């Protein structure tokens, strides 16, 4: 089954805190693979020879379990503890259980156990986790498939140069074609294969979108002490606006003004609430701006990127437009996947698409569809030329062949970037 194909980066992150009293909390967009990660962790442990009695695995959306409260959960796990050693407890979609945090804290203290839990939505915000679990947790943030994972899920074995590959049925497919499909259909694991059609993708994404909107956002609002989100129509308009404007700087004010110009009456505060809901549910990720000269994070005009570019295709009606901005979204996704801290760079009125930081390494990145025209080259290269420090600078170009270095700026192909050769 495709959902159990290896995702080694996430598996390593989950297992790096194995056998500590930290609760491993896996978060992310619905259907991005969190349940499968728990299965992969269990598989990895079982491969060491641990017996079945070492594991308690519960999908808490299964009402047939009869587990509805924290007390129910605690009692069930207690009754199924390994009598001769440590118990590895996997709790999927834990937010459904009232008082789950009390039960998890109690199990962490009272049992000889290693705890792994998942949650799809804003009921497991980092701020709430800090309160609920008193700092005794580590968060593993999952995304839909990276491009490399997508290629693997599609069953394609690439050649050494990663320009083309062979499918399981023996057909030849180019890396450019794979990238085109990825930018259209995204990387939701359940539909990551070369047989997926637009109709199939649309049906799947409609179900995902409704699940996120109805279950993860509106259900949360129904339980909130002060309801801030009530209009499905306004919510849909805002979501479509953000999807259409991935890679553009936005603010609550600018979005409210844009929506009002299209006939929607919405206040800045309402927009701010809806933005928070969309990021809490892991549909969009904000990318804050960073003043390269002043070395300070700016709180105004962030960019918003989708967790999965396939959502944009679904909301936009599969229009083949703005490929450059969709490609930029894919680059942002890849940087997060590989553990980089990512910001939008600002320098004297010029913009650098991304400032990526990891383990002391800083890379300034521009992202573009092509560099054929001199005007495009100037637009992409000049902001990097303006930066006077010695950190690395690169441009990631989706199509075309170019010199590898321009004034000390590395020109990267998609293969070099998405398969980790450079970053």
CSV table of C-alpha atoms in Angstrom, one decimal:
chain,number,residue,atom,x,y,z
A,1,UNK,CA,0.0,0.0,0.0
A,2,UNK,CA,1.4,3.4,-1.0
A,3,UNK,CA,0.6,4.9,2.4
A,4,UNK,CA,3.1,2.6,4.0
A,5,UNK,CA,6.0,3.4,1.7
A,6,UNK,CA,9.0,4.7,3.5
A,7,UNK,CA,9.2,8.3,4.5
A,8,UNK,CA,12.7,8.2,6.1
A,9,UNK,CA,13.1,11.8,7.1
A,10,UNK,CA,9.9,11.8,9.3
A,11,UNK,CA,10.7,8.3,10.6
A,12,UNK,CA,14.1,9.5,11.8
A,13,UNK,CA,12.6,12.5,13.4
A,14,UNK,CA,10.0,10.5,15.2
A,15,UNK,CA,12.5,7.9,16.4
A,16,UNK,CA,15.2,10.4,17.4
A,17,UNK,CA,13.3,10.8,20.8
A,18,UNK,CA,12.5,7.2,21.2
A,19,UNK,CA,12.4,5.8,24.7
A,20,UNK,CA,12.4,9.2,26.4
A,21,UNK,CA,9.5,10.5,28.5
A,22,UNK,CA,8.8,13.1,25.8
A,23,UNK,CA,5.4,12.6,24.0
A,24,UNK,CA,6.0,12.5,20.3
A,25,UNK,CA,3.2,14.6,18.7
A,26,UNK,CA,2.8,14.2,14.9
A,27,UNK,CA,0.8,17.1,13.4
A,28,UNK,CA,-0.1,18.2,9.9
A,29,UNK,CA,-2.8,18.5,7.3
A,30,UNK,CA,-5.4,15.8,7.2
A,31,UNK,CA,-4.4,12.8,5.1
A,32,UNK,CA,-0.8,13.9,4.8
A,33,UNK,CA,0.5,10.6,6.2
A,34,UNK,CA,0.5,10.9,10.0
A,35,UNK,CA,-1.3,7.6,10.7
A,36,UNK,CA,1.1,5.9,8.3
A,37,UNK,CA,4.1,7.4,10.2
A,38,UNK,CA,2.8,5.7,13.4
A,39,UNK,CA,2.6,2.5,11.4
A,40,UNK,CA,6.1,2.9,10.1
A,41,UNK,CA,7.4,3.6,13.6
A,42,UNK,CA,5.7,0.4,14.9
A,43,UNK,CA,7.1,-1.5,11.9
A,44,UNK,CA,10.6,-0.3,12.7
A,45,UNK,CA,10.3,-1.3,16.3
A,46,UNK,CA,8.8,-4.7,15.4
A,47,UNK,CA,11.8,-5.3,13.1
A,48,UNK,CA,13.9,-5.3,16.2
A,49,UNK,CA,12.0,-8.4,17.5
A,50,UNK,CA,9.7,-6.7,19.9
A,51,UNK,CA,6.6,-8.9,20.5
A,52,UNK,CA,3.0,-7.8,19.8
A,53,UNK,CA,2.4,-7.4,23.5
A,54,UNK,CA,4.8,-4.4,23.4
A,55,UNK,CA,2.3,-2.3,21.4
A,56,UNK,CA,-1.0,-0.5,22.0
A,57,UNK,CA,-2.3,1.1,18.7
A,58,UNK,CA,-5.6,3.0,18.7
A,59,UNK,CA,-7.4,5.0,16.0
A,60,UNK,CA,-9.5,7.2,18.2
A,61,UNK,CA,-11.9,8.1,15.4
A,62,UNK,CA,-13.2,4.6,15.6
A,63,UNK,CA,-16.2,5.1,17.8
A,64,UNK,CA,-16.5,1.3,18.1
A,65,UNK,CA,-13.7,1.3,20.6
A,66,UNK,CA,-16.0,2.9,23.2
A,67,UNK,CA,-13.3,5.3,24.2
A,68,UNK,CA,-14.8,8.8,24.6
A,69,UNK,CA,-13.0,10.4,27.6
A,70,UNK,CA,-9.6,10.6,29.0
A,71,UNK,CA,-10.5,8.2,31.8
A,72,UNK,CA,-11.6,5.7,29.1
A,73,UNK,CA,-8.4,6.1,27.3
A,74,UNK,CA,-6.2,5.7,30.4
A,75,UNK,CA,-8.1,2.6,31.6
A,76,UNK,CA,-7.9,0.9,28.1
A,77,UNK,CA,-4.1,1.5,27.9
A,78,UNK,CA,-3.6,0.4,31.4
A,79,UNK,CA,-5.4,-2.9,30.7
A,80,UNK,CA,-3.3,-3.6,27.7
A,81,UNK,CA,0.2,-2.7,29.0
A,82,UNK,CA,3.1,-5.1,28.2
A,83,UNK,CA,3.4,-7.3,31.4
A,84,UNK,CA,7.1,-7.9,30.7
A,85,UNK,CA,8.6,-4.6,29.5
A,86,UNK,CA,8.0,-1.2,27.9
A,87,UNK,CA,4.8,-0.5,26.0
A,88,UNK,CA,4.8,1.6,22.9
A,89,UNK,CA,1.5,3.4,22.7
A,90,UNK,CA,0.3,4.9,19.4
A,91,UNK,CA,-2.8,7.2,19.6
A,92,UNK,CA,-4.2,8.4,16.3
A,93,UNK,CA,-6.4,11.5,16.1
A,94,UNK,CA,-6.3,12.0,19.8
A,95,UNK,CA,-8.1,15.4,19.7
A,96,UNK,CA,-11.5,13.5,19.5
A,97,UNK,CA,-11.1,12.4,23.2
A,98,UNK,CA,-12.3,14.8,25.8
A,99,UNK,CA,-9.6,15.3,28.4
A,100,UNK,CA,-6.9,13.5,26.3
A,101,UNK,CA,-4.1,15.6,27.7
A,102,UNK,CA,-4.8,14.6,31.3
A,103,UNK,CA,-4.8,10.9,30.2
A,104,UNK,CA,-1.5,11.3,28.2
A,105,UNK,CA,0.2,13.1,31.1
A,106,UNK,CA,-1.0,10.5,33.5
A,107,UNK,CA,0.2,7.6,31.3
A,108,UNK,CA,3.6,9.3,30.8
A,109,UNK,CA,4.1,9.5,34.5
A,110,UNK,CA,2.6,6.2,35.7
A,111,UNK,CA,3.4,3.7,32.9
A,112,UNK,CA,6.7,2.4,31.5
A,113,UNK,CA,5.8,3.5,28.0
A,114,UNK,CA,6.8,5.5,25.0
A,115,UNK,CA,4.0,7.6,23.6
A,116,UNK,CA,3.3,8.7,20.0
A,117,UNK,CA,0.1,10.7,19.1
A,118,UNK,CA,-1.3,12.4,16.1
A,119,UNK,CA,-3.6,15.3,15.5
A,120,UNK,CA,-4.9,16.8,12.3
A,121,UNK,CA,-6.0,20.2,13.3
A,122,UNK,CA,-6.0,23.2,15.5
A,123,UNK,CA,-7.0,21.3,18.6
A,124,UNK,CA,-3.3,20.4,18.8
A,125,UNK,CA,-1.7,23.9,18.5
A,126,UNK,CA,1.8,24.3,19.7
A,127,UNK,CA,0.6,26.8,22.2
A,128,UNK,CA,-2.0,24.4,23.6
A,129,UNK,CA,0.5,21.5,23.7
A,130,UNK,CA,2.7,23.6,25.9
A,131,UNK,CA,-0.1,24.0,28.3
A,132,UNK,CA,-1.5,20.5,28.0
A,133,UNK,CA,1.7,18.6,28.2
A,134,UNK,CA,3.8,21.0,30.3
A,135,UNK,CA,6.7,21.1,27.8
A,136,UNK,CA,7.1,17.3,27.9
A,137,UNK,CA,6.6,16.7,24.2
A,138,UNK,CA,8.3,17.0,20.9
A,139,UNK,CA,6.4,18.0,17.7
A,140,UNK,CA,7.0,16.2,14.4
A,141,UNK,CA,5.4,18.4,11.8
A,142,UNK,CA,4.4,16.5,8.7
A,143,UNK,CA,3.7,17.8,5.2
A,144,UNK,CA,2.3,16.0,2.1
A,145,UNK,CA,4.9,14.4,-0.1
A,146,UNK,CA,8.1,16.2,-1.2
A,147,UNK,CA,8.9,15.8,-4.9
A,148,UNK,CA,11.4,13.1,-4.2
A,149,UNK,CA,8.9,11.2,-2.1
A,150,UNK,CA,6.3,11.7,-4.8
A,151,UNK,CA,8.6,10.1,-7.4
A,152,UNK,CA,9.1,7.2,-5.1
A,153,UNK,CA,5.4,6.8,-4.4
A,154,UNK,CA,4.7,6.8,-8.2
A,155,UNK,CA,7.1,3.9,-8.5
A,156,UNK,CA,9.5,5.6,-10.8
A,157,UNK,CA,13.2,4.7,-10.8
A,158,UNK,CA,15.2,7.6,-12.1
A,159,UNK,CA,18.4,7.4,-14.1
A,160,UNK,CA,21.7,8.6,-12.6
A,161,UNK,CA,21.3,12.2,-14.0
A,162,UNK,CA,17.6,12.3,-12.8
A,163,UNK,CA,16.4,13.5,-16.2
A,164,UNK,CA,14.1,10.5,-16.8
A,165,UNK,CA,13.0,7.3,-15.2
A,166,UNK,CA,11.2,4.0,-15.7
A,167,UNK,CA,7.8,3.1,-14.1
A,168,UNK,CA,7.0,-0.2,-12.6
A,169,UNK,CA,5.3,-1.2,-15.9
A,170,UNK,CA,8.4,-0.3,-17.9
A,171,UNK,CA,7.3,3.0,-19.4
A,172,UNK,CA,9.7,5.9,-19.7
A,173,UNK,CA,8.8,9.2,-18.0
A,174,UNK,CA,10.8,12.4,-17.9
A,175,UNK,CA,11.6,14.3,-14.7
A,176,UNK,CA,10.0,17.3,-16.3
A,177,UNK,CA,6.7,15.4,-16.8
A,178,UNK,CA,6.9,14.3,-13.2
A,179,UNK,CA,7.4,17.8,-12.0
A,180,UNK,CA,4.5,19.0,-14.1
A,181,UNK,CA,2.2,16.4,-12.6
A,182,UNK,CA,3.5,17.2,-9.1
A,183,UNK,CA,2.8,21.0,-9.5
A,184,UNK,CA,-0.7,20.1,-10.7
A,185,UNK,CA,-1.8,17.3,-8.4
A,186,UNK,CA,0.4,17.9,-5.4
A,187,UNK,CA,1.7,15.2,-3.0
A,188,UNK,CA,-1.2,13.8,-1.0
A,189,UNK,CA,0.0,10.2,-0.4
A,190,UNK,CA,-3.3,8.4,-1.2
A,191,UNK,CA,-3.4,9.7,-4.8
A,192,UNK,CA,0.4,9.9,-5.5
A,193,UNK,CA,0.5,7.7,-8.7
A,194,UNK,CA,0.7,8.2,-12.4
A,195,UNK,CA,-2.8,6.8,-13.0
A,196,UNK,CA,-4.6,9.7,-11.3
A,197,UNK,CA,-6.7,11.8,-13.6
A,198,UNK,CA,-8.1,15.3,-13.0
A,199,UNK,CA,-11.5,13.9,-12.2
A,200,UNK,CA,-10.1,11.5,-9.6
A,201,UNK,CA,-8.0,14.3,-8.1
A,202,UNK,CA,-10.9,16.7,-7.9
A,203,UNK,CA,-13.1,14.1,-6.1
A,204,UNK,CA,-10.4,13.4,-3.6
A,205,UNK,CA,-9.6,17.0,-2.9
A,206,UNK,CA,-13.3,17.9,-2.5
A,207,UNK,CA,-13.5,15.4,0.3
A,208,UNK,CA,-10.3,16.7,1.9
A,209,UNK,CA,-11.3,20.3,1.7
A,210,UNK,CA,-14.7,19.6,3.2
A,211,UNK,CA,-13.1,17.6,6.0
A,212,UNK,CA,-10.7,20.4,6.9
A,213,UNK,CA,-13.4,23.1,6.6
A,214,UNK,CA,-16.2,21.4,8.4
A,215,UNK,CA,-14.4,19.1,10.9
A,216,UNK,CA,-11.2,21.0,11.6
A,217,UNK,CA,-12.3,24.6,11.5
A,218,UNK,CA,-16.1,25.0,11.9
A,219,UNK,CA,-16.4,22.2,14.5
A,220,UNK,CA,-13.7,23.9,16.5
A,221,UNK,CA,-15.5,27.2,16.2
A,222,UNK,CA,-18.7,25.6,17.5
A,223,UNK,CA,-16.8,24.7,20.7
A,224,UNK,CA,-15.1,28.0,21.0
A,225,UNK,CA,-16.2,30.4,23.8
A,226,UNK,CA,-16.3,33.2,21.2
A,227,UNK,CA,-17.2,32.3,17.7
A,228,UNK,CA,-15.1,34.2,15.1
A,229,UNK,CA,-15.8,32.1,12.0
A,230,UNK,CA,-19.4,31.6,10.9
A,231,UNK,CA,-19.7,32.2,7.1
A,232,UNK,CA,-18.7,29.3,4.8
A,233,UNK,CA,-19.1,31.6,1.8
A,234,UNK,CA,-16.6,34.1,3.2
A,235,UNK,CA,-14.3,31.3,4.3
A,236,UNK,CA,-14.3,29.9,0.7
A,237,UNK,CA,-13.7,33.3,-0.8
A,238,UNK,CA,-10.7,33.9,1.4
A,239,UNK,CA,-9.2,30.5,0.8
A,240,UNK,CA,-9.5,30.8,-2.9
A,241,UNK,CA,-8.0,34.3,-2.8
A,242,UNK,CA,-5.0,33.0,-0.8
A,243,UNK,CA,-4.6,30.0,-3.2
A,244,UNK,CA,-4.7,32.4,-6.2
A,245,UNK,CA,-2.1,34.6,-4.5
A,246,UNK,CA,0.5,32.1,-3.2
A,247,UNK,CA,3.9,33.9,-3.3
A,248,UNK,CA,2.4,37.3,-3.0
A,249,UNK,CA,2.7,39.5,0.1
A,250,UNK,CA,-0.6,39.8,2.0
A,251,UNK,CA,-2.0,41.4,5.1
A,252,UNK,CA,-5.4,41.2,6.7
A,253,UNK,CA,-6.1,44.7,5.5
A,254,UNK,CA,-5.1,44.1,1.9
A,255,UNK,CA,-7.0,40.8,1.8
A,256,UNK,CA,-10.1,42.5,3.3
A,257,UNK,CA,-9.9,45.3,0.7
A,258,UNK,CA,-9.4,42.8,-2.2
A,259,UNK,CA,-12.4,40.8,-1.1
A,260,UNK,CA,-14.6,43.9,-0.7
A,261,UNK,CA,-13.7,45.0,-4.2
A,262,UNK,CA,-15.1,41.6,-5.3
A,263,UNK,CA,-18.4,42.2,-3.5
A,264,UNK,CA,-17.7,40.6,-0.1
A,265,UNK,CA,-18.3,42.6,3.0
A,266,UNK,CA,-15.6,41.5,5.5
A,267,UNK,CA,-13.6,43.3,8.2
A,268,UNK,CA,-9.9,43.1,8.9
A,269,UNK,CA,-10.5,41.3,12.2
A,270,UNK,CA,-12.6,38.7,10.4
A,271,UNK,CA,-9.9,38.1,7.8
A,272,UNK,CA,-7.3,37.8,10.6
A,273,UNK,CA,-9.5,35.2,12.3
A,274,UNK,CA,-9.9,33.2,9.1
A,275,UNK,CA,-6.2,33.4,8.4
A,276,UNK,CA,-5.4,32.0,11.8
A,277,UNK,CA,-7.9,29.2,11.3
A,278,UNK,CA,-6.3,28.2,7.9
A,279,UNK,CA,-2.8,28.1,9.3
A,280,UNK,CA,-3.9,26.3,12.5
A,281,UNK,CA,-5.4,23.6,10.3
A,282,UNK,CA,-2.1,23.4,8.3
A,283,UNK,CA,-3.8,24.4,5.0
A,284,UNK,CA,-1.5,27.4,4.6
A,285,UNK,CA,1.9,28.2,6.1
A,286,UNK,CA,2.9,31.8,6.6
A,287,UNK,CA,6.4,32.9,5.6
A,288,UNK,CA,7.4,36.0,7.5
A,289,UNK,CA,9.6,38.8,6.1
A,290,UNK,CA,13.2,39.3,7.2
A,291,UNK,CA,15.2,42.5,6.8
A,292,UNK,CA,18.5,41.3,5.5
A,293,UNK,CA,20.2,44.7,6.2
A,294,UNK,CA,18.8,45.2,9.7
A,295,UNK,CA,18.9,41.5,10.6
A,296,UNK,CA,15.4,41.7,12.0
A,297,UNK,CA,12.2,39.7,11.5
A,298,UNK,CA,9.3,41.9,10.2
A,299,UNK,CA,5.8,41.3,11.2
A,300,UNK,CA,4.1,42.9,8.2
A,301,UNK,CA,3.1,41.6,4.8
A,302,UNK,CA,4.0,37.9,5.0
A,303,UNK,CA,3.5,35.5,2.2
A,304,UNK,CA,1.2,32.5,2.5
A,305,UNK,CA,2.0,29.1,0.9
A,306,UNK,CA,-0.2,26.0,0.6
A,307,UNK,CA,0.7,22.8,2.4
A,308,UNK,CA,-0.1,21.1,-0.9
A,309,UNK,CA,-0.2,22.7,-4.3
A,310,UNK,CA,-2.9,20.3,-5.4
A,311,UNK,CA,-5.3,22.3,-3.3
A,312,UNK,CA,-4.7,25.2,-5.5
A,313,UNK,CA,-5.4,23.3,-8.7
A,314,UNK,CA,-8.7,22.1,-7.1
A,315,UNK,CA,-9.8,25.6,-6.0
A,316,UNK,CA,-8.6,27.2,-9.2
A,317,UNK,CA,-10.2,24.8,-11.6
A,318,UNK,CA,-7.0,23.3,-12.9
A,319,UNK,CA,-6.1,26.4,-14.9
A,320,UNK,CA,-2.5,26.2,-16.3
A,321,UNK,CA,-1.5,29.6,-15.0
A,322,UNK,CA,1.1,31.2,-12.8
A,323,UNK,CA,3.4,28.2,-12.9
A,324,UNK,CA,6.2,30.2,-11.5
A,325,UNK,CA,4.4,31.0,-8.3
A,326,UNK,CA,3.3,27.3,-7.9
A,327,UNK,CA,6.9,26.3,-8.4
A,328,UNK,CA,7.9,28.8,-5.7
A,329,UNK,CA,5.3,27.1,-3.4
A,330,UNK,CA,6.9,23.8,-4.1
A,331,UNK,CA,10.3,25.2,-3.2
A,332,UNK,CA,9.0,26.6,0.1
A,333,UNK,CA,7.5,23.1,0.8
A,334,UNK,CA,10.8,21.4,0.1
A,335,UNK,CA,12.7,23.8,2.4
A,336,UNK,CA,10.3,23.1,5.3
A,337,UNK,CA,10.5,19.4,4.6
A,338,UNK,CA,14.3,19.4,4.8
A,339,UNK,CA,14.2,21.3,8.1
A,340,UNK,CA,15.1,24.8,7.0
A,341,UNK,CA,13.8,27.9,8.8
A,342,UNK,CA,12.4,30.0,5.9
A,343,UNK,CA,11.7,33.7,5.5
A,344,UNK,CA,11.1,36.2,2.7
A,345,UNK,CA,14.1,38.5,2.4
A,346,UNK,CA,13.8,42.3,2.2
A,347,UNK,CA,16.7,44.6,1.2
A,348,UNK,CA,16.3,48.3,0.5
A,349,UNK,CA,13.0,47.8,-1.2
A,350,UNK,CA,14.1,44.7,-3.1
A,351,UNK,CA,12.8,41.2,-2.4
A,352,UNK,CA,14.6,37.9,-2.1
A,353,UNK,CA,12.2,35.0,-2.4
A,354,UNK,CA,13.6,33.0,0.5
A,355,UNK,CA,16.2,33.3,3.2
A,356,UNK,CA,16.8,29.8,4.4
A,357,UNK,CA,18.6,29.0,7.6
A,358,UNK,CA,19.6,25.6,9.1
A,359,UNK,CA,22.4,24.7,11.5
A,360,UNK,CA,24.1,28.0,11.0
A,361,UNK,CA,24.1,27.8,7.2
A,362,UNK,CA,22.3,30.8,5.5
A,363,UNK,CA,21.3,30.6,1.8
A,364,UNK,CA,19.6,33.4,-0.2
A,365,UNK,CA,17.3,31.9,-2.8
A,366,UNK,CA,15.4,33.2,-5.8
A,367,UNK,CA,12.9,31.0,-7.6
A,368,UNK,CA,11.8,31.4,-11.2
A,369,UNK,CA,10.2,29.5,-14.0
A,370,UNK,CA,12.9,30.5,-16.5
A,371,UNK,CA,15.9,32.8,-17.1
A,372,UNK,CA,15.6,33.3,-20.9
A,373,UNK,CA,14.9,37.0,-21.1
A,374,UNK,CA,17.5,39.6,-20.0
A,375,UNK,CA,14.8,41.4,-18.1
A,376,UNK,CA,14.0,38.2,-16.1
A,377,UNK,CA,17.7,37.6,-15.4
A,378,UNK,CA,18.1,41.1,-14.1
A,379,UNK,CA,14.9,40.8,-11.9
A,380,UNK,CA,16.1,37.6,-10.3
A,381,UNK,CA,19.8,38.3,-10.0
A,382,UNK,CA,20.0,41.9,-9.0
A,383,UNK,CA,18.5,41.4,-5.5
A,384,UNK,CA,21.1,38.7,-4.8
A,385,UNK,CA,23.9,40.9,-6.2
A,386,UNK,CA,22.8,43.6,-3.7
A,387,UNK,CA,23.5,41.5,-0.7
A,388,UNK,CA,27.0,42.3,0.6
A,389,UNK,CA,27.6,39.5,3.1
A,390,UNK,CA,29.3,36.2,2.3
A,391,UNK,CA,26.4,33.8,2.6
A,392,UNK,CA,25.5,31.5,-0.3
A,393,UNK,CA,23.2,32.8,-3.1
A,394,UNK,CA,21.3,30.7,-5.6
A,395,UNK,CA,18.5,30.8,-8.2
A,396,UNK,CA,16.3,27.7,-8.7
A,397,UNK,CA,15.1,27.6,-12.3
A,398,UNK,CA,12.3,25.3,-13.4
A,399,UNK,CA,13.1,25.0,-17.1
A,400,UNK,CA,16.0,25.7,-19.4
A,401,UNK,CA,19.8,25.2,-19.4
A,402,UNK,CA,22.1,28.0,-18.1
A,403,UNK,CA,25.6,28.6,-16.9
A,404,UNK,CA,26.1,27.2,-13.4
A,405,UNK,CA,27.5,30.3,-11.8
A,406,UNK,CA,26.8,34.0,-12.4
A,407,UNK,CA,28.8,36.5,-10.3
A,408,UNK,CA,29.1,33.9,-7.5
A,409,UNK,CA,25.4,33.1,-7.7
A,410,UNK,CA,24.7,29.4,-8.2
A,411,UNK,CA,22.1,28.5,-10.9
A,412,UNK,CA,20.3,25.3,-9.7
A,413,UNK,CA,18.2,22.9,-11.7
A,414,UNK,CA,15.1,21.3,-10.1
A,415,UNK,CA,17.0,18.0,-9.8
A,416,UNK,CA,19.8,19.6,-7.9
A,417,UNK,CA,17.5,21.3,-5.5
A,418,UNK,CA,14.6,18.8,-5.0
A,419,UNK,CA,16.9,15.8,-4.6
A,420,UNK,CA,19.0,17.4,-2.0
A,421,UNK,CA,22.2,17.7,-4.0
A,422,UNK,CA,22.7,21.4,-3.0
A,423,UNK,CA,20.6,21.7,0.1
